[in-house]
C-alpha positions as semicolon CSV with decimal commas, in nm:
position;residue;x (nm);y (nm);z (nm)
1;M;4,776;-9,078;-17,441
2;A;4,498;-8,881;-17,252
3;S;4,379;-8,564;-17,458
4;G;4,481;-8,243;-17,289
5;E;4,805;-8,423;-17,088
6;R;5,067;-8,198;-17,001
7;I;5,396;-8,225;-17,183
8;F;5,592;-8,312;-16,894
9;V;5,352;-8,629;-16,831
10;Q;5,362;-8,709;-17,220
11;A;5,739;-8,684;-17,210
12;I;5,780;-8,918;-16,906
13;R;5,545;-9,158;-17,078
14;R;5,756;-9,181;-17,384
15;Y;6,072;-9,230;-17,177
16;C;5,915;-9,517;-16,959
17;A;5,792;-9,691;-17,279
18;T;6,120;-9,656;-17,439
19;H;6,321;-9,753;-17,162
20;G;6,086;-10,044;-17,030
21;I;5,997;-9,846;-16,701
22;A;5,645;-9,910;-16,557
23;L;5,459;-9,568;-16,510
24;D;5,131;-9,520;-16,284
25;V;4,972;-9,193;-16,326
26;R;4,771;-9,068;-16,039
27;A;4,620;-8,787;-15,921
28;G;4,512;-8,647;-16,243
29;G;4,840;-8,634;-16,371
30;W;5,047;-8,466;-16,101
31;L;5,200;-8,748;-15,920
32;L;5,391;-8,990;-16,147
33;A;5,513;-9,334;-15,979
34;M;5,776;-9,523;-16,188
35;R;5,939;-9,856;-16,149
36;S;6,236;-9,980;-16,296
37;R;6,373;-10,356;-16,232
38;A;6,574;-10,199;-15,933
39;K;6,433;-9,880;-15,819
40;R;6,102;-9,692;-15,762
41;H;6,081;-9,332;-15,817
42;F;5,842;-9,031;-15,802
43;A;5,777;-8,716;-15,984
44;F;5,529;-8,450;-15,871
45;G;5,374;-8,148;-16,053
46;Y;5,690;-8,047;-16,254
47;D;5,949;-8,141;-16,029
48;I;6,134;-8,472;-16,171
49;G;6,277;-8,546;-15,833
50;L;6,645;-8,487;-15,869
51;N;6,654;-8,186;-15,624
52;S;6,767;-8,199;-15,268
53;A;6,483;-8,096;-15,009
54;I;6,676;-7,791;-14,915
55;A;6,741;-7,661;-15,290
56;H;6,376;-7,761;-15,381
57;R;6,247;-7,556;-15,053
58;L;6,483;-7,252;-15,129
59;A;6,405;-7,239;-15,505
60;N;6,053;-7,252;-15,458
61;D;6,073;-6,960;-15,228
62;K;6,132;-6,640;-15,397
63;S;6,242;-6,453;-15,099
64;A;6,470;-6,685;-14,965
65;T;6,611;-6,756;-15,328
66;A;6,709;-6,365;-15,357
67;E;6,831;-6,399;-14,976
68;V;7,120;-6,689;-15,032
69;L;7,193;-6,527;-15,374
70;A;7,256;-6,205;-15,214
71;L;7,485;-6,363;-14,926
72;E;7,705;-6,506;-15,194
73;G;7,733;-6,199;-15,395
74;V;7,544;-6,308;-15,709
75;P;7,347;-6,043;-15,895
76;C;6,949;-6,054;-15,830
77;V;6,633;-5,890;-15,805
78;P;6,536;-5,829;-15,421
79;H;6,241;-5,984;-15,284
80;H;6,130;-5,867;-14,989
81;L;5,904;-6,114;-14,785
82;F;5,557;-6,040;-14,594
83;L;5,362;-6,324;-14,412
84;N;4,979;-6,337;-14,415
85;P;4,843;-6,165;-14,116
86;S;4,587;-6,375;-14,074
87;M;4,847;-6,601;-13,915
88;G;4,858;-6,373;-13,632
89;A;5,083;-6,044;-13,518
90;H;5,345;-6,292;-13,364
91;V;5,411;-6,433;-13,727
92;A;5,335;-6,112;-13,951
93;G;5,458;-5,894;-13,742
94;P;5,302;-5,562;-13,583
95;D;5,408;-5,316;-13,869
96;W;5,414;-5,511;-14,198
97;Q;5,181;-5,245;-14,349
98;Q;5,432;-4,977;-14,280
99;A;5,731;-5,176;-14,417
100;M;5,517;-5,224;-14,731
101;L;5,437;-4,851;-14,775
102;A;5,831;-4,781;-14,697
103;L;5,932;-5,020;-14,979
104;L;5,652;-4,824;-15,191
105;R;5,821;-4,475;-15,109
106;Q;6,163;-4,618;-15,160
107;N;6,096;-4,724;-15,522
108;P;5,884;-4,454;-15,685
109;Q;5,892;-4,641;-16,005
110;G;5,651;-4,876;-15,859
111;V;5,688;-5,208;-15,725
112;V;5,600;-5,576;-15,799
113;V;5,341;-5,764;-15,543
114;K;5,351;-6,143;-15,606
115;P;5,323;-6,487;-15,422
116;N;5,605;-6,615;-15,227
117;E;5,580;-6,968;-15,398
118;G;5,436;-7,026;-15,740
119;T;5,510;-6,977;-16,084
120;S;5,335;-6,865;-16,438
121;G;5,289;-6,497;-16,348
122;R;4,971;-6,536;-16,163
123;A;4,830;-6,301;-15,881
124;V;5,137;-6,068;-16,026
125;F;5,055;-5,709;-15,976
126;K;5,249;-5,390;-16,044
127;V;5,155;-5,101;-15,809
128;T;5,265;-4,734;-15,789
129;D;5,028;-4,601;-15,535
130;R;4,885;-4,681;-15,182
131;D;4,521;-4,785;-15,324
132;A;4,667;-5,017;-15,572
133;L;4,898;-5,205;-15,318
134;D;4,619;-5,217;-15,080
135;R;4,425;-5,393;-15,354
136;A;4,719;-5,636;-15,478
137;V;4,826;-5,728;-15,110
138;T;4,458;-5,818;-15,034
139;E;4,446;-6,023;-15,363
140;V;4,740;-6,208;-15,287
141;F;4,669;-6,308;-14,931
142;A;4,323;-6,429;-15,034
143;S;4,533;-6,732;-15,130
144;S;4,878;-6,733;-15,017
145;L;5,023;-6,740;-14,679
146;G;5,316;-6,501;-14,813
147;L;5,390;-6,243;-15,066
148;V;5,701;-6,081;-15,184
149;I;5,731;-5,676;-15,288
150;A;6,032;-5,661;-15,528
151;P;6,117;-5,330;-15,707
152;Y;5,975;-5,282;-16,049
153;V;6,254;-5,266;-16,294
154;E;6,259;-5,174;-16,660
155;I;6,374;-5,526;-16,782
156;E;6,548;-5,517;-17,124
157;D;6,545;-5,871;-17,182
158;E;6,452;-6,188;-16,979
159;V;6,612;-6,531;-17,067
160;R;6,551;-6,888;-16,920
161;V;6,817;-7,130;-16,888
162;I;6,723;-7,481;-16,799
163;L;7,023;-7,649;-16,639
164;L;7,096;-7,997;-16,547
165;A;7,397;-8,095;-16,332
166;G;7,557;-7,782;-16,430
167;Q;7,501;-7,795;-16,800
168;P;7,277;-7,552;-16,986
169;M;7,029;-7,788;-17,196
170;L;6,835;-7,519;-17,335
171;V;6,832;-7,118;-17,345
172;Y;6,571;-6,908;-17,455
173;R;6,428;-6,562;-17,453
174;K;6,098;-6,458;-17,363
175;E;5,937;-6,244;-17,639
176;R;5,664;-6,041;-17,542
177;P;5,385;-5,984;-17,775
178;Q;5,386;-5,654;-17,970
179;V;5,257;-5,490;-18,254
180;V;5,410;-5,213;-18,519
181;G;5,184;-4,922;-18,591
182;D;5,040;-4,852;-18,924
183;G;4,910;-4,479;-18,836
184;V;4,560;-4,592;-18,891
185;H;4,453;-4,842;-18,643
186;T;4,467;-4,804;-18,272
187;L;4,669;-5,028;-18,030
188;R;4,358;-5,223;-17,927
189;E;4,272;-5,321;-18,304
190;L;4,633;-5,403;-18,358
191;A;4,659;-5,621;-18,075
192;T;4,332;-5,793;-18,150
193;A;4,417;-5,859;-18,513
194;A;4,749;-6,027;-18,388
195;G;4,548;-6,239;-18,150
196;H;4,712;-6,050;-17,838
197;D;4,445;-5,852;-17,700
198;R;4,424;-6,048;-17,354
199;G;4,668;-5,826;-17,189
200;L;4,549;-5,539;-17,276
201;S;4,349;-5,525;-16,957
202;E;4,692;-5,415;-16,761
203;L;4,713;-5,102;-17,008
204;G;4,557;-4,779;-16,926
205;T;4,227;-4,719;-17,160
206;R;4,426;-4,387;-17,309
207;E;4,676;-4,606;-17,432
208;V;4,512;-4,889;-17,572
209;N;4,248;-4,669;-17,761
210;A;4,505;-4,437;-17,896
211;I;4,631;-4,469;-18,271
212;V;5,002;-4,622;-18,303
213;P;5,207;-4,406;-18,552
214;K;5,324;-4,584;-18,848
215;G;5,624;-4,807;-18,806
216;E;5,632;-4,755;-18,402
217;Q;5,643;-5,080;-18,203
218;R;5,461;-5,109;-17,898
219;I;5,488;-5,383;-17,628
220;L;5,147;-5,528;-17,474
221;N;5,258;-5,686;-17,167
222;W;5,520;-5,565;-16,890
223;R;5,540;-5,909;-16,787
224;H;5,779;-6,183;-16,964
225;N;5,557;-6,494;-16,857
226;L;5,508;-6,727;-17,096
227;D;5,148;-6,771;-16,965
228;A;5,097;-6,410;-17,049
229;G;5,157;-6,428;-17,410
230;A;5,543;-6,413;-17,421
231;R;5,675;-6,644;-17,698
232;P;6,013;-6,854;-17,639
233;V;6,294;-6,820;-17,888
234;L;6,603;-7,016;-17,899
235;M;6,915;-6,815;-17,829
236;E;7,214;-6,905;-18,063
237;D;7,570;-6,914;-17,934
238;G;7,741;-6,618;-17,866
239;E;7,861;-6,365;-17,574
240;V;7,494;-6,326;-17,437
241;R;7,397;-6,667;-17,432
242;A;7,715;-6,771;-17,272
243;A;7,679;-6,472;-17,005
244;C;7,332;-6,603;-16,912
245;A;7,427;-6,958;-16,888
246;K;7,722;-6,862;-16,663
247;L;7,500;-6,670;-16,443
248;A;7,276;-6,928;-16,403
249;V;7,529;-7,222;-16,321
250;E;7,641;-6,964;-16,056
251;A;7,322;-6,939;-15,918
252;A;7,241;-7,324;-15,897
253;D;7,542;-7,381;-15,715
254;T;7,478;-7,126;-15,487
255;I;7,147;-7,320;-15,390
256;G;7,274;-7,672;-15,442
257;I;7,010;-7,733;-15,723
258;T;7,041;-8,023;-15,981
259;F;6,785;-7,982;-16,261
260;A;6,619;-7,628;-16,274
261;S;6,474;-7,350;-16,468
262;I;6,681;-7,004;-16,398
263;D;6,492;-6,654;-16,535
264;V;6,798;-6,411;-16,560
265;V;6,673;-6,025;-16,671
266;R;6,876;-5,777;-16,796
267;V;6,845;-5,434;-16,639
268;D;7,040;-5,127;-16,714
269;G;7,276;-5,334;-16,915
270;A;7,375;-5,574;-16,642
271;W;7,212;-5,928;-16,586
272;R;7,063;-6,032;-16,256
273;V;6,896;-6,361;-16,137
274;L;6,502;-6,316;-16,123
275;E;6,420;-6,653;-15,979
276;I;6,474;-6,991;-15,981
277;N;6,230;-7,297;-16,035
278;S;6,287;-7,632;-15,886
279;G;6,007;-7,757;-16,127
280;V;6,092;-7,752;-16,490
281;M;5,814;-7,671;-16,702
282;M;5,864;-7,650;-17,066
283;E;5,459;-7,668;-17,225
284;A;5,506;-7,376;-17,415
285;L;5,883;-7,454;-17,563
286;A;5,738;-7,790;-17,662
287;K;5,501;-7,642;-17,902
288;L;5,771;-7,521;-18,109
289;H;6,068;-7,760;-17,997
290;P;5,907;-8,096;-17,891
291;E;6,239;-8,280;-17,967
292;L;6,481;-8,081;-17,762
293;V;6,211;-8,101;-17,475
294;Q;6,198;-8,465;-17,474
295;A;6,590;-8,463;-17,500
296;T;6,599;-8,286;-17,182
297;Y;6,364;-8,451;-16,987
298;D;6,538;-8,757;-17,099
299;A;6,885;-8,645;-17,010
300;A;6,716;-8,602;-16,666
301;L;6,560;-8,924;-16,602
302;D;6,909;-9,081;-16,716
303;R;7,036;-8,961;-16,403
304;V;6,751;-9,136;-16,188
305;F;6,750;-9,459;-16,384
306;G;7,115;-9,487;-16,569
307;A;7,243;-9,709;-16,304
308;Y;6,940;-9,923;-16,219
309;R;6,819;-10,025;-16,586
């Protein structure tokens, strides 16, 4: 097994070895070609190949996902699409800048700017004024053909549901890094001692250099992304887990997706869909629960090869 190989690739290797399926790993592990005695199948990126083309396209497009969910009355966070002006005024439209500023005025608490496609929280910006908006838009458009602007909301909790054919396979919270004050050390010192200092760049200088009162908690990142330091915590059976799973199933049914990870957030006490991912990435969770991750990928691959082995 190659050093540094993604969990996704390792899981498929194990499945293929156990079930006598030939595996050819190409493109640095991003293209996986599998062949059983009667079936050829491909996985690409983090997509195991169970979803229809249209479901895959909808899930990978944050704006389209939000539009479809809203059409069907599924609670979700709105995402407004803006196309890169480099494609021409006939594509981006003549008034895209004014429309962005209008969204900023309508949301005095701020907005979130991010690529329309993509995961892991990269190039995601919270902005509250025009200068910050201009910087964020410039950076996202430098590498993306489209971006979305969503209202910034105070997320009380974020939960990821891994669904397979309408069944919640795994449900876990994304617990953001935090520290507890001791009345002596600054937020920067506490975060550094806990190994959580990488997210401090998004906080103000005054805040990170202030002494945290004894016993007070400080969350170190407004984002819940696992790549930004959040930790996956499996949820036990109960009302909250059931509510999250129910909403995720409703969202999956709405876009017709079979295997997906669906992020739901609690805002003002109510749950909404944040986004749907057609590629199911469980790298962070596998470090804590490798057997559950393997079992989930096994179940998905059983749906691919079960009738052909």
